[in-house]
Amino acid sequence: MADILYDKVPSLDLADFTNGTQEQRENFVKSLGEAYTNIGFVSIKNHGLSDELTKNLYETVEEFFRLPDEVKERYEKKELAGQRGYISKGREKAKGRNTGDLKEFFHVGQPKENQREDYPDNIWPSEVSALEKYTSEAYLTLLQTGVSMLKAIALYLNLPEDYFDEKVKEGNSILRPIHYFPIENPDELPPDAVRAAEHGDINLITLLMGASADGLQVLRRDGEWIPITALPDQIVVNVGDMLERHTNGKLKSTIHRVVNPPRELMHTSRFSIPFFMHPVSEMDLTCLEGCIDAEHPKAFEDITAGDFLDERLKEIGLKA
């Protein structure tokens, strides 16, 4: 398929796939495949998140991040390698970089009903009692949305529609409320410090709720950075490194970043809430046979999702 140079991220209606006619479903699968083999990102409407849940979640997340640092740090458990609870300012860095990102975040894993014995329990701050309710609701909603997206991806890859279902149902997925904190003295920053340095996501797919401010950019195949702006009723869904690896590079985990705002806005906050959809640790990420041919020889070593995650957590500074 020839490269398509998108000027903006393509927009699709998930209802065409979940409730549409056979023709609408086929068109959704085809359009999704075109986007994911080129730019690696789409915007999706009819994703299941209500306006009320989104509003309540963002208000609760902002309430948590307004707490003093010493209070938030009580919920940071470094022995969990950043997989649950609070992760403090500048601790995470993009692969290959030494300067930490200008952000802090909070990790929520599977709610109790989907817990596996090898997963750590979620950590809930007593100061913000509603955080458990709203993050858990959003987690389960986005999990279901992600399953639908993966069904369409499976069909595009000529796999059974339910290929990913059991792999992600109890997967090690993470909901990550992020606070890109205000910078009062920009001159004191390291020259290469940014809100989120260019990176690819680790997981299968990422579902991103609309952010409170601009700044997210994706690197197009021709080297141009283009802004990602989803409409208020949409979420952005992109391919992660695990899915790129499993499809032998057919689906693209595209490099993206969050740039700093103009100097006069550096004192403002930015919030966003991605849902990183991970499979169970034992999923085999070996390249699919249907994605290997003479023109596309096998490009990746065999590895499980758990081992790949472990490797990447070390690379980004969350695991020793």
PDB file of C-alpha atoms in Angstrom:
ATOM      1  CA  MET A   1       0.000   0.000   0.000  1.00  0.00           C
ATOM      2  CA  ALA A   2       1.385   3.428  -0.949  1.00  0.00           C
ATOM      3  CA  ASP A   3       2.146   5.913   1.811  1.00  0.00           C
ATOM      4  CA  ILE A   4      -0.614   8.417   2.547  1.00  0.00           C
ATOM      5  CA  LEU A   5       0.661  11.717   3.971  1.00  0.00           C
ATOM      6  CA  TYR A   6      -2.150  12.784   6.278  1.00  0.00           C
ATOM      7  CA  ASP A   7      -2.377  16.479   7.219  1.00  0.00           C
ATOM      8  CA  LYS A   8      -4.371  15.502  10.280  1.00  0.00           C
ATOM      9  CA  VAL A   9      -5.244  12.320  12.096  1.00  0.00           C
ATOM     10  CA  PRO A  10      -8.121  10.489  10.323  1.00  0.00           C
ATOM     11  CA  SER A  11     -11.463  10.457  12.142  1.00  0.00           C
ATOM     12  CA  LEU A  12     -13.671   7.343  12.321  1.00  0.00           C
ATOM     13  CA  ASP A  13     -16.977   6.409  13.966  1.00  0.00           C
ATOM     14  CA  LEU A  14     -16.674   3.270  16.111  1.00  0.00           C
ATOM     15  CA  ALA A  15     -20.466   2.799  15.884  1.00  0.00           C
ATOM     16  CA  ASP A  16     -19.957   1.928  12.195  1.00  0.00           C
ATOM     17  CA  PHE A  17     -18.087  -1.142  13.401  1.00  0.00           C
ATOM     18  CA  THR A  18     -19.995  -2.078  16.551  1.00  0.00           C
ATOM     19  CA  ASN A  19     -23.545  -1.393  15.290  1.00  0.00           C
ATOM     20  CA  GLY A  20     -23.237  -0.792  11.553  1.00  0.00           C
ATOM     21  CA  THR A  21     -24.173  -2.730   8.442  1.00  0.00           C
ATOM     22  CA  GLN A  22     -21.746  -5.246   6.976  1.00  0.00           C
ATOM     23  CA  GLU A  23     -20.634  -2.589   4.488  1.00  0.00           C
ATOM     24  CA  GLN A  24     -20.060  -0.020   7.242  1.00  0.00           C
ATOM     25  CA  ARG A  25     -18.052  -2.556   9.252  1.00  0.00           C
ATOM     26  CA  GLU A  26     -15.892  -3.425   6.242  1.00  0.00           C
ATOM     27  CA  ASN A  27     -15.299   0.244   5.453  1.00  0.00           C
ATOM     28  CA  PHE A  28     -14.293   0.910   9.081  1.00  0.00           C
ATOM     29  CA  VAL A  29     -11.811  -1.982   9.030  1.00  0.00           C
ATOM     30  CA  LYS A  30     -10.342  -0.808   5.703  1.00  0.00           C
ATOM     31  CA  SER A  31     -10.016   2.842   6.820  1.00  0.00           C
ATOM     32  CA  LEU A  32      -8.520   1.825  10.158  1.00  0.00           C
ATOM     33  CA  GLY A  33      -5.995  -0.408   8.405  1.00  0.00           C
ATOM     34  CA  GLU A  34      -4.980   2.394   6.033  1.00  0.00           C
ATOM     35  CA  ALA A  35      -4.447   4.778   8.960  1.00  0.00           C
ATOM     36  CA  TYR A  36      -2.531   2.258  11.052  1.00  0.00           C
ATOM     37  CA  THR A  37      -0.216   1.195   8.216  1.00  0.00           C
ATOM     38  CA  ASN A  38       0.622   4.850   7.578  1.00  0.00           C
ATOM     39  CA  ILE A  39       0.313   7.316  10.438  1.00  0.00           C
ATOM     40  CA  GLY A  40      -0.500   4.898  13.265  1.00  0.00           C
ATOM     41  CA  PHE A  41      -3.192   7.174  14.782  1.00  0.00           C
ATOM     42  CA  VAL A  42      -6.961   7.678  14.428  1.00  0.00           C
ATOM     43  CA  SER A  43      -9.580   9.782  16.195  1.00  0.00           C
ATOM     44  CA  ILE A  44     -12.664   7.832  17.267  1.00  0.00           C
ATOM     45  CA  LYS A  45     -16.168   9.005  18.133  1.00  0.00           C
ATOM     46  CA  ASN A  46     -18.868   6.930  19.863  1.00  0.00           C
ATOM     47  CA  HIS A  47     -16.214   5.525  22.179  1.00  0.00           C
ATOM     48  CA  GLY A  48     -18.462   4.960  25.196  1.00  0.00           C
ATOM     49  CA  LEU A  49     -17.194   7.672  27.557  1.00  0.00           C
ATOM     50  CA  SER A  50     -19.997  10.012  28.638  1.00  0.00           C
ATOM     51  CA  ASP A  51     -19.435  13.775  28.964  1.00  0.00           C
ATOM     52  CA  GLU A  52     -20.391  13.488  32.636  1.00  0.00           C
ATOM     53  CA  LEU A  53     -17.810  10.780  33.383  1.00  0.00           C
ATOM     54  CA  THR A  54     -15.100  12.683  31.507  1.00  0.00           C
ATOM     55  CA  LYS A  55     -15.880  15.896  33.411  1.00  0.00           C
ATOM     56  CA  ASN A  56     -15.977  14.162  36.811  1.00  0.00           C
ATOM     57  CA  LEU A  57     -12.776  12.272  36.097  1.00  0.00           C
ATOM     58  CA  TYR A  58     -10.809  15.367  35.069  1.00  0.00           C
ATOM     59  CA  GLU A  59     -12.054  17.341  38.082  1.00  0.00           C
ATOM     60  CA  THR A  60     -11.012  14.513  40.417  1.00  0.00           C
ATOM     61  CA  VAL A  61      -7.614  14.094  38.735  1.00  0.00           C
ATOM     62  CA  GLU A  62      -6.935  17.832  39.037  1.00  0.00           C
ATOM     63  CA  GLU A  63      -7.901  17.663  42.709  1.00  0.00           C
ATOM     64  CA  PHE A  64      -5.295  14.954  43.294  1.00  0.00           C
ATOM     65  CA  PHE A  65      -2.492  16.745  41.468  1.00  0.00           C
ATOM     66  CA  ARG A  66      -3.198  19.959  43.408  1.00  0.00           C
ATOM     67  CA  LEU A  67      -2.154  18.163  46.614  1.00  0.00           C
ATOM     68  CA  PRO A  68       1.293  19.098  48.008  1.00  0.00           C
ATOM     69  CA  ASP A  69       4.145  17.016  46.589  1.00  0.00           C
ATOM     70  CA  GLU A  70       4.906  15.499  49.997  1.00  0.00           C
ATOM     71  CA  VAL A  71       1.323  14.190  50.214  1.00  0.00           C
ATOM     72  CA  LYS A  72       1.343  12.747  46.679  1.00  0.00           C
ATOM     73  CA  GLU A  73       4.703  11.085  47.324  1.00  0.00           C
ATOM     74  CA  ARG A  74       3.123   8.968  50.076  1.00  0.00           C
ATOM     75  CA  TYR A  75       1.441   7.094  47.227  1.00  0.00           C
ATOM     76  CA  GLU A  76       4.657   6.445  45.296  1.00  0.00           C
ATOM     77  CA  LYS A  77       5.878   2.853  45.646  1.00  0.00           C
ATOM     78  CA  LYS A  78       9.154   2.615  43.747  1.00  0.00           C
ATOM     79  CA  GLU A  79       9.347  -1.151  44.270  1.00  0.00           C
ATOM     80  CA  LEU A  80       6.338  -1.431  41.887  1.00  0.00           C
ATOM     81  CA  ALA A  81       8.385   0.094  39.017  1.00  0.00           C
ATOM     82  CA  GLY A  82       5.757   2.759  38.480  1.00  0.00           C
ATOM     83  CA  GLN A  83       3.006   0.248  37.736  1.00  0.00           C
ATOM     84  CA  ARG A  84       0.583   1.515  40.412  1.00  0.00           C
ATOM     85  CA  GLY A  85       0.090   4.763  42.283  1.00  0.00           C
ATOM     86  CA  TYR A  86       1.940   8.051  41.969  1.00  0.00           C
ATOM     87  CA  ILE A  87       5.052   8.637  39.830  1.00  0.00           C
ATOM     88  CA  SER A  88       6.838  11.843  40.754  1.00  0.00           C
ATOM     89  CA  LYS A  89       7.992  14.764  38.638  1.00  0.00           C
ATOM     90  CA  GLY A  90      10.735  14.039  36.116  1.00  0.00           C
ATOM     91  CA  ARG A  91      11.095  10.366  37.064  1.00  0.00           C
ATOM     92  CA  GLU A  92      10.124   8.972  33.660  1.00  0.00           C
ATOM     93  CA  LYS A  93      12.313   9.713  30.650  1.00  0.00           C
ATOM     94  CA  ALA A  94      11.917   8.739  27.004  1.00  0.00           C
ATOM     95  CA  LYS A  95      13.942   5.773  25.765  1.00  0.00           C
ATOM     96  CA  GLY A  96      17.485   6.899  24.941  1.00  0.00           C
ATOM     97  CA  ARG A  97      17.288  10.163  26.926  1.00  0.00           C
ATOM     98  CA  ASN A  98      18.800  11.221  30.255  1.00  0.00           C
ATOM     99  CA  THR A  99      16.549  14.228  30.955  1.00  0.00           C
ATOM    100  CA  GLY A 100      13.254  13.423  32.675  1.00  0.00           C
ATOM    101  CA  ASP A 101       9.939  14.565  31.198  1.00  0.00           C
ATOM    102  CA  LEU A 102       8.188  17.609  32.707  1.00  0.00           C
ATOM    103  CA  LYS A 103       5.270  15.621  34.082  1.00  0.00           C
ATOM    104  CA  GLU A 104       3.939  13.644  37.030  1.00  0.00           C
ATOM    105  CA  PHE A 105       1.310  10.930  36.786  1.00  0.00           C
ATOM    106  CA  PHE A 106      -0.788   8.336  38.583  1.00  0.00           C
ATOM    107  CA  HIS A 107      -1.215   4.703  37.511  1.00  0.00           C
ATOM    108  CA  VAL A 108      -4.401   2.671  37.884  1.00  0.00           C
ATOM    109  CA  GLY A 109      -4.445  -1.022  36.936  1.00  0.00           C
ATOM    110  CA  GLN A 110      -7.206  -3.601  36.575  1.00  0.00           C
ATOM    111  CA  PRO A 111     -10.132  -3.140  38.986  1.00  0.00           C
ATOM    112  CA  LYS A 112     -10.615  -5.939  41.508  1.00  0.00           C
ATOM    113  CA  GLU A 113     -13.050  -7.929  39.354  1.00  0.00           C
ATOM    114  CA  ASN A 114     -10.392  -8.384  36.641  1.00  0.00           C
ATOM    115  CA  GLN A 115      -7.401  -8.762  38.956  1.00  0.00           C
ATOM    116  CA  ARG A 116      -4.902 -11.575  38.554  1.00  0.00           C
ATOM    117  CA  GLU A 117      -2.823 -12.816  41.452  1.00  0.00           C
ATOM    118  CA  ASP A 118       0.435 -11.511  39.961  1.00  0.00           C
ATOM    119  CA  TYR A 119      -0.851  -7.920  39.638  1.00  0.00           C
ATOM    120  CA  PRO A 120      -0.189  -5.420  42.436  1.00  0.00           C
ATOM    121  CA  ASP A 121      -3.231  -3.878  44.100  1.00  0.00           C
ATOM    122  CA  ASN A 122      -4.290  -0.394  43.098  1.00  0.00           C
ATOM    123  CA  ILE A 123      -3.271   2.449  45.420  1.00  0.00           C
ATOM    124  CA  TRP A 124      -5.947   4.971  46.388  1.00  0.00           C
ATOM    125  CA  PRO A 125      -5.240   8.360  48.008  1.00  0.00           C
ATOM    126  CA  SER A 126      -7.466   8.921  51.049  1.00  0.00           C
ATOM    127  CA  GLU A 127      -7.474  12.680  50.339  1.00  0.00           C
ATOM    128  CA  VAL A 128      -9.414  12.217  47.048  1.00  0.00           C
ATOM    129  CA  SER A 129     -12.030   9.563  47.675  1.00  0.00           C
ATOM    130  CA  ALA A 130     -13.703   9.885  44.244  1.00  0.00           C
ATOM    131  CA  LEU A 131     -10.525   8.964  42.345  1.00  0.00           C
ATOM    132  CA  GLU A 132     -11.199   5.222  42.676  1.00  0.00           C
ATOM    133  CA  LYS A 133     -14.799   5.528  41.433  1.00  0.00           C
ATOM    134  CA  TYR A 134     -14.117   7.625  38.335  1.00  0.00           C
ATOM    135  CA  THR A 135     -10.836   6.058  37.254  1.00  0.00           C
ATOM    136  CA  SER A 136     -12.344   2.569  37.609  1.00  0.00           C
ATOM    137  CA  GLU A 137     -15.390   3.551  35.522  1.00  0.00           C
ATOM    138  CA  ALA A 138     -13.183   5.061  32.820  1.00  0.00           C
ATOM    139  CA  TYR A 139     -10.852   2.047  32.915  1.00  0.00           C
ATOM    140  CA  LEU A 140     -13.649  -0.477  32.280  1.00  0.00           C
ATOM    141  CA  THR A 141     -15.234   1.710  29.578  1.00  0.00           C
ATOM    142  CA  LEU A 142     -11.955   2.160  27.706  1.00  0.00           C
ATOM    143  CA  LEU A 143     -11.146  -1.534  28.088  1.00  0.00           C
ATOM    144  CA  GLN A 144     -14.377  -2.379  26.260  1.00  0.00           C
ATOM    145  CA  THR A 145     -13.678   0.256  23.594  1.00  0.00           C
ATOM    146  CA  GLY A 146     -10.180  -1.143  23.156  1.00  0.00           C
ATOM    147  CA  VAL A 147     -11.546  -4.673  22.701  1.00  0.00           C
ATOM    148  CA  SER A 148     -13.771  -3.369  19.868  1.00  0.00           C
ATOM    149  CA  MET A 149     -10.816  -1.618  18.231  1.00  0.00           C
ATOM    150  CA  LEU A 150      -8.726  -4.789  18.469  1.00  0.00           C
ATOM    151  CA  LYS A 151     -11.545  -6.804  16.864  1.00  0.00           C
ATOM    152  CA  ALA A 152     -11.393  -4.478  13.850  1.00  0.00           C
ATOM    153  CA  ILE A 153      -7.584  -4.710  13.810  1.00  0.00           C
ATOM    154  CA  ALA A 154      -7.796  -8.523  13.909  1.00  0.00           C
ATOM    155  CA  LEU A 155     -10.120  -8.536  10.889  1.00  0.00           C
ATOM    156  CA  TYR A 156      -7.764  -6.218   9.006  1.00  0.00           C
ATOM    157  CA  LEU A 157      -4.952  -8.701   9.696  1.00  0.00           C
ATOM    158  CA  ASN A 158      -7.125 -11.630   8.484  1.00  0.00           C
ATOM    159  CA  LEU A 159      -7.216 -13.085  11.991  1.00  0.00           C
ATOM    160  CA  PRO A 160     -10.312 -14.357  13.837  1.00  0.00           C
ATOM    161  CA  GLU A 161     -12.296 -11.366  15.127  1.00  0.00           C
ATOM    162  CA  ASP A 162     -11.855 -12.495  18.741  1.00  0.00           C
ATOM    163  CA  TYR A 163      -8.087 -13.073  18.376  1.00  0.00           C
ATOM    164  CA  PHE A 164      -7.155 -10.446  20.999  1.00  0.00           C
ATOM    165  CA  ASP A 165     -10.168 -10.824  23.335  1.00  0.00           C
ATOM    166  CA  GLU A 166      -8.770 -13.225  25.922  1.00  0.00           C
ATOM    167  CA  LYS A 167      -5.297 -11.718  25.639  1.00  0.00           C
ATOM    168  CA  VAL A 168      -6.496  -8.318  26.902  1.00  0.00           C
ATOM    169  CA  LYS A 169      -9.521  -9.086  29.088  1.00  0.00           C
ATOM    170  CA  GLU A 170      -7.310  -9.543  32.172  1.00  0.00           C
ATOM    171  CA  GLY A 171      -4.341  -7.787  30.570  1.00  0.00           C
ATOM    172  CA  ASN A 172      -1.886  -5.592  32.437  1.00  0.00           C
ATOM    173  CA  SER A 173      -3.486  -2.389  31.096  1.00  0.00           C
ATOM    174  CA  ILE A 174      -2.892   0.969  32.766  1.00  0.00           C
ATOM    175  CA  LEU A 175      -4.976   4.143  33.022  1.00  0.00           C
ATOM    176  CA  ARG A 176      -2.587   7.074  33.434  1.00  0.00           C
ATOM    177  CA  PRO A 177      -3.851  10.509  34.497  1.00  0.00           C
ATOM    178  CA  ILE A 178      -0.971  12.891  33.672  1.00  0.00           C
ATOM    179  CA  HIS A 179      -0.218  16.382  34.962  1.00  0.00           C
ATOM    180  CA  TYR A 180       2.225  18.438  32.900  1.00  0.00           C
ATOM    181  CA  PHE A 181       2.982  20.817  35.745  1.00  0.00           C
ATOM    182  CA  PRO A 182       3.492  24.599  35.483  1.00  0.00           C
ATOM    183  CA  ILE A 183       7.024  25.898  35.003  1.00  0.00           C
ATOM    184  CA  GLU A 184       7.501  29.172  36.868  1.00  0.00           C
ATOM    185  CA  ASN A 185      11.166  29.673  35.849  1.00  0.00           C
ATOM    186  CA  PRO A 186      11.723  28.363  32.289  1.00  0.00           C
ATOM    187  CA  ASP A 187      15.337  29.615  32.307  1.00  0.00           C
ATOM    188  CA  GLU A 188      16.202  27.093  35.027  1.00  0.00           C
ATOM    189  CA  LEU A 189      15.185  24.094  32.893  1.00  0.00           C
ATOM    190  CA  PRO A 190      17.757  21.885  31.163  1.00  0.00           C
ATOM    191  CA  PRO A 191      17.796  23.011  27.497  1.00  0.00           C
ATOM    192  CA  ASP A 192      16.355  19.683  26.295  1.00  0.00           C
ATOM    193  CA  ALA A 193      13.580  19.415  28.932  1.00  0.00           C
ATOM    194  CA  VAL A 194      10.125  18.921  27.404  1.00  0.00           C
ATOM    195  CA  ARG A 195       6.711  17.807  28.616  1.00  0.00           C
ATOM    196  CA  ALA A 196       7.076  14.446  26.877  1.00  0.00           C
ATOM    197  CA  ALA A 197      10.082  13.732  24.662  1.00  0.00           C
ATOM    198  CA  GLU A 198       9.507  11.879  21.395  1.00  0.00           C
ATOM    199  CA  HIS A 199       8.651   8.239  21.987  1.00  0.00           C
ATOM    200  CA  GLY A 200       6.588   5.267  20.919  1.00  0.00           C
ATOM    201  CA  ASP A 201       4.154   3.630  23.332  1.00  0.00           C
ATOM    202  CA  ILE A 202       5.071   0.213  24.753  1.00  0.00           C
ATOM    203  CA  ASN A 203       1.661  -1.501  24.616  1.00  0.00           C
ATOM    204  CA  LEU A 204      -0.744  -2.905  21.972  1.00  0.00           C
ATOM    205  CA  ILE A 205      -2.881   0.221  21.523  1.00  0.00           C
ATOM    206  CA  THR A 206      -3.321   3.482  23.452  1.00  0.00           C
ATOM    207  CA  LEU A 207      -6.686   5.190  23.915  1.00  0.00           C
ATOM    208  CA  LEU A 208      -6.250   8.873  24.786  1.00  0.00           C
ATOM    209  CA  MET A 209      -8.977  11.028  26.276  1.00  0.00           C
ATOM    210  CA  GLY A 210      -8.945  14.648  25.093  1.00  0.00           C
ATOM    211  CA  ALA A 211      -6.273  16.751  26.784  1.00  0.00           C
ATOM    212  CA  SER A 212      -6.859  20.075  28.513  1.00  0.00           C
ATOM    213  CA  ALA A 213      -4.424  21.923  26.220  1.00  0.00           C
ATOM    214  CA  ASP A 214      -2.636  21.610  22.883  1.00  0.00           C
ATOM    215  CA  GLY A 215       0.855  20.164  22.527  1.00  0.00           C
ATOM    216  CA  LEU A 216       0.568  16.573  21.266  1.00  0.00           C
ATOM    217  CA  GLN A 217       2.327  16.005  17.920  1.00  0.00           C
ATOM    218  CA  VAL A 218       2.932  12.943  15.735  1.00  0.00           C
ATOM    219  CA  LEU A 219       5.912  12.385  13.433  1.00  0.00           C
ATOM    220  CA  ARG A 220       4.713  11.776   9.884  1.00  0.00           C
ATOM    221  CA  ARG A 221       6.578   9.360   7.604  1.00  0.00           C
ATOM    222  CA  ASP A 222       8.173  12.251   5.681  1.00  0.00           C
ATOM    223  CA  GLY A 223       9.673  13.706   8.879  1.00  0.00           C
ATOM    224  CA  GLU A 224       7.016  16.405   9.430  1.00  0.00           C
ATOM    225  CA  TRP A 225       5.541  16.848  12.915  1.00  0.00           C
ATOM    226  CA  ILE A 226       1.768  17.361  12.752  1.00  0.00           C
ATOM    227  CA  PRO A 227      -0.502  18.372  15.664  1.00  0.00           C
ATOM    228  CA  ILE A 228      -3.000  15.867  17.011  1.00  0.00           C
ATOM    229  CA  THR A 229      -6.251  17.576  17.839  1.00  0.00           C
ATOM    230  CA  ALA A 230      -9.288  15.409  18.470  1.00  0.00           C
ATOM    231  CA  LEU A 231     -12.711  17.032  18.620  1.00  0.00           C
ATOM    232  CA  PRO A 232     -14.271  17.211  22.099  1.00  0.00           C
ATOM    233  CA  ASP A 233     -16.436  14.130  21.464  1.00  0.00           C
ATOM    234  CA  GLN A 234     -13.523  11.987  20.243  1.00  0.00           C
ATOM    235  CA  ILE A 235     -10.611  10.023  21.657  1.00  0.00           C
ATOM    236  CA  VAL A 236      -7.325   9.301  19.895  1.00  0.00           C
ATOM    237  CA  VAL A 237      -6.297   5.651  19.450  1.00  0.00           C
ATOM    238  CA  ASN A 238      -2.773   4.758  18.338  1.00  0.00           C
ATOM    239  CA  VAL A 239      -0.681   1.650  17.699  1.00  0.00           C
ATOM    240  CA  GLY A 240       1.926   0.733  20.321  1.00  0.00           C
ATOM    241  CA  ASP A 241       5.268  -1.037  19.987  1.00  0.00           C
ATOM    242  CA  MET A 242       3.878  -4.458  20.963  1.00  0.00           C
ATOM    243  CA  LEU A 243       1.373  -4.405  18.109  1.00  0.00           C
ATOM    244  CA  GLU A 244       3.980  -3.121  15.636  1.00  0.00           C
ATOM    245  CA  ARG A 245       6.268  -5.952  16.688  1.00  0.00           C
ATOM    246  CA  HIS A 246       3.522  -8.611  16.513  1.00  0.00           C
ATOM    247  CA  THR A 247       2.584  -7.438  12.990  1.00  0.00           C
ATOM    248  CA  ASN A 248       6.234  -7.336  11.832  1.00  0.00           C
ATOM    249  CA  GLY A 249       6.012  -3.580  11.267  1.00  0.00           C
ATOM    250  CA  LYS A 250       2.836  -3.718   9.162  1.00  0.00           C
ATOM    251  CA  LEU A 251       0.985  -1.546  11.702  1.00  0.00           C
ATOM    252  CA  LYS A 252       3.004   1.489  12.741  1.00  0.00           C
ATOM    253  CA  SER A 253       3.825   2.569  16.271  1.00  0.00           C
ATOM    254  CA  THR A 254       4.429   6.177  15.358  1.00  0.00           C
ATOM    255  CA  ILE A 255       6.764   8.450  17.304  1.00  0.00           C
ATOM    256  CA  HIS A 256       4.936  11.258  19.108  1.00  0.00           C
ATOM    257  CA  ARG A 257       5.688  13.928  21.698  1.00  0.00           C
ATOM    258  CA  VAL A 258       4.160  16.661  23.851  1.00  0.00           C
ATOM    259  CA  VAL A 259       5.916  19.962  23.202  1.00  0.00           C
ATOM    260  CA  ASN A 260       6.274  22.793  25.679  1.00  0.00           C
ATOM    261  CA  PRO A 261       3.784  25.638  25.355  1.00  0.00           C
ATOM    262  CA  PRO A 262       4.875  29.143  24.347  1.00  0.00           C
ATOM    263  CA  ARG A 263       6.964  30.787  27.063  1.00  0.00           C
ATOM    264  CA  GLU A 264       4.060  32.977  28.199  1.00  0.00           C
ATOM    265  CA  LEU A 265       2.008  29.824  28.916  1.00  0.00           C
ATOM    266  CA  MET A 266       4.727  27.800  30.655  1.00  0.00           C
ATOM    267  CA  HIS A 267       3.150  28.672  34.017  1.00  0.00           C
ATOM    268  CA  THR A 268      -0.045  26.771  33.096  1.00  0.00           C
ATOM    269  CA  SER A 269      -0.918  23.108  33.654  1.00  0.00           C
ATOM    270  CA  ARG A 270      -1.840  20.516  31.041  1.00  0.00           C
ATOM    271  CA  PHE A 271      -3.776  17.350  31.890  1.00  0.00           C
ATOM    272  CA  SER A 272      -4.335  14.244  29.790  1.00  0.00           C
ATOM    273  CA  ILE A 273      -5.516  10.681  30.468  1.00  0.00           C
ATOM    274  CA  PRO A 274      -4.214   7.857  28.237  1.00  0.00           C
ATOM    275  CA  PHE A 275      -5.272   4.228  28.633  1.00  0.00           C
ATOM    276  CA  PHE A 276      -2.381   1.937  27.732  1.00  0.00           C
ATOM    277  CA  MET A 277      -3.869  -1.380  26.617  1.00  0.00           C
ATOM    278  CA  HIS A 278      -1.584  -4.271  27.501  1.00  0.00           C
ATOM    279  CA  PRO A 279      -2.160  -7.995  27.021  1.00  0.00           C
ATOM    280  CA  VAL A 280      -1.486 -10.637  29.658  1.00  0.00           C
ATOM    281  CA  SER A 281       2.233 -11.067  30.298  1.00  0.00           C
ATOM    282  CA  GLU A 282       2.403 -14.486  28.645  1.00  0.00           C
ATOM    283  CA  MET A 283       1.130 -13.267  25.251  1.00  0.00           C
ATOM    284  CA  ASP A 284       3.593 -14.302  22.543  1.00  0.00           C
ATOM    285  CA  LEU A 285       4.574 -11.263  20.471  1.00  0.00           C
ATOM    286  CA  THR A 286       6.291 -13.367  17.805  1.00  0.00           C
ATOM    287  CA  CYS A 287       5.716 -11.836  14.350  1.00  0.00           C
ATOM    288  CA  LEU A 288       2.504 -13.125  12.768  1.00  0.00           C
ATOM    289  CA  GLU A 289       3.132 -15.443   9.811  1.00  0.00           C
ATOM    290  CA  GLY A 290       0.622 -13.466   7.724  1.00  0.00           C
ATOM    291  CA  CYS A 291       2.771 -10.336   8.085  1.00  0.00           C
ATOM    292  CA  ILE A 292       6.002 -11.957   6.853  1.00  0.00           C
ATOM    293  CA  ASP A 293       6.885 -12.335   3.169  1.00  0.00           C
ATOM    294  CA  ALA A 294       9.836 -11.905   0.800  1.00  0.00           C
ATOM    295  CA  GLU A 295       9.492  -8.107   0.814  1.00  0.00           C
ATOM    296  CA  HIS A 296       8.935  -8.011   4.578  1.00  0.00           C
ATOM    297  CA  PRO A 297      11.254 -10.541   6.220  1.00  0.00           C
ATOM    298  CA  LYS A 298      10.884 -11.127   9.945  1.00  0.00           C
ATOM    299  CA  ALA A 299      12.231  -8.003  11.647  1.00  0.00           C
ATOM    300  CA  PHE A 300      11.887  -8.755  15.375  1.00  0.00           C
ATOM    301  CA  GLU A 301      13.133 -11.399  17.800  1.00  0.00           C
ATOM    302  CA  ASP A 302      10.550 -13.570  19.547  1.00  0.00           C
ATOM    303  CA  ILE A 303       9.546 -12.244  22.991  1.00  0.00           C
ATOM    304  CA  THR A 304       6.593 -12.350  25.384  1.00  0.00           C
ATOM    305  CA  ALA A 305       4.645  -9.219  26.317  1.00  0.00           C
ATOM    306  CA  GLY A 306       5.836  -9.493  29.927  1.00  0.00           C
ATOM    307  CA  ASP A 307       9.510  -9.651  29.003  1.00  0.00           C
ATOM    308  CA  PHE A 308       9.133  -6.796  26.514  1.00  0.00           C
ATOM    309  CA  LEU A 309       7.411  -4.605  29.126  1.00  0.00           C
ATOM    310  CA  ASP A 310      10.130  -5.402  31.649  1.00  0.00           C
ATOM    311  CA  GLU A 311      12.836  -4.441  29.152  1.00  0.00           C
ATOM    312  CA  ARG A 312      11.165  -1.119  28.311  1.00  0.00           C
ATOM    313  CA  LEU A 313      10.443  -0.147  31.939  1.00  0.00           C
ATOM    314  CA  LYS A 314      14.191  -0.320  32.542  1.00  0.00           C
ATOM    315  CA  GLU A 315      14.890   1.786  29.439  1.00  0.00           C
ATOM    316  CA  ILE A 316      12.548   4.587  30.533  1.00  0.00           C
ATOM    317  CA  GLY A 317      13.812   4.739  34.094  1.00  0.00           C
ATOM    318  CA  LEU A 318      10.884   3.215  36.000  1.00  0.00           C
ATOM    319  CA  LYS A 319      12.665  -0.040  36.840  1.00  0.00           C
ATOM    320  CA  ALA A 320      16.190  -0.617  38.125  1.00  0.00           C
TER     321      ALA A 320
END
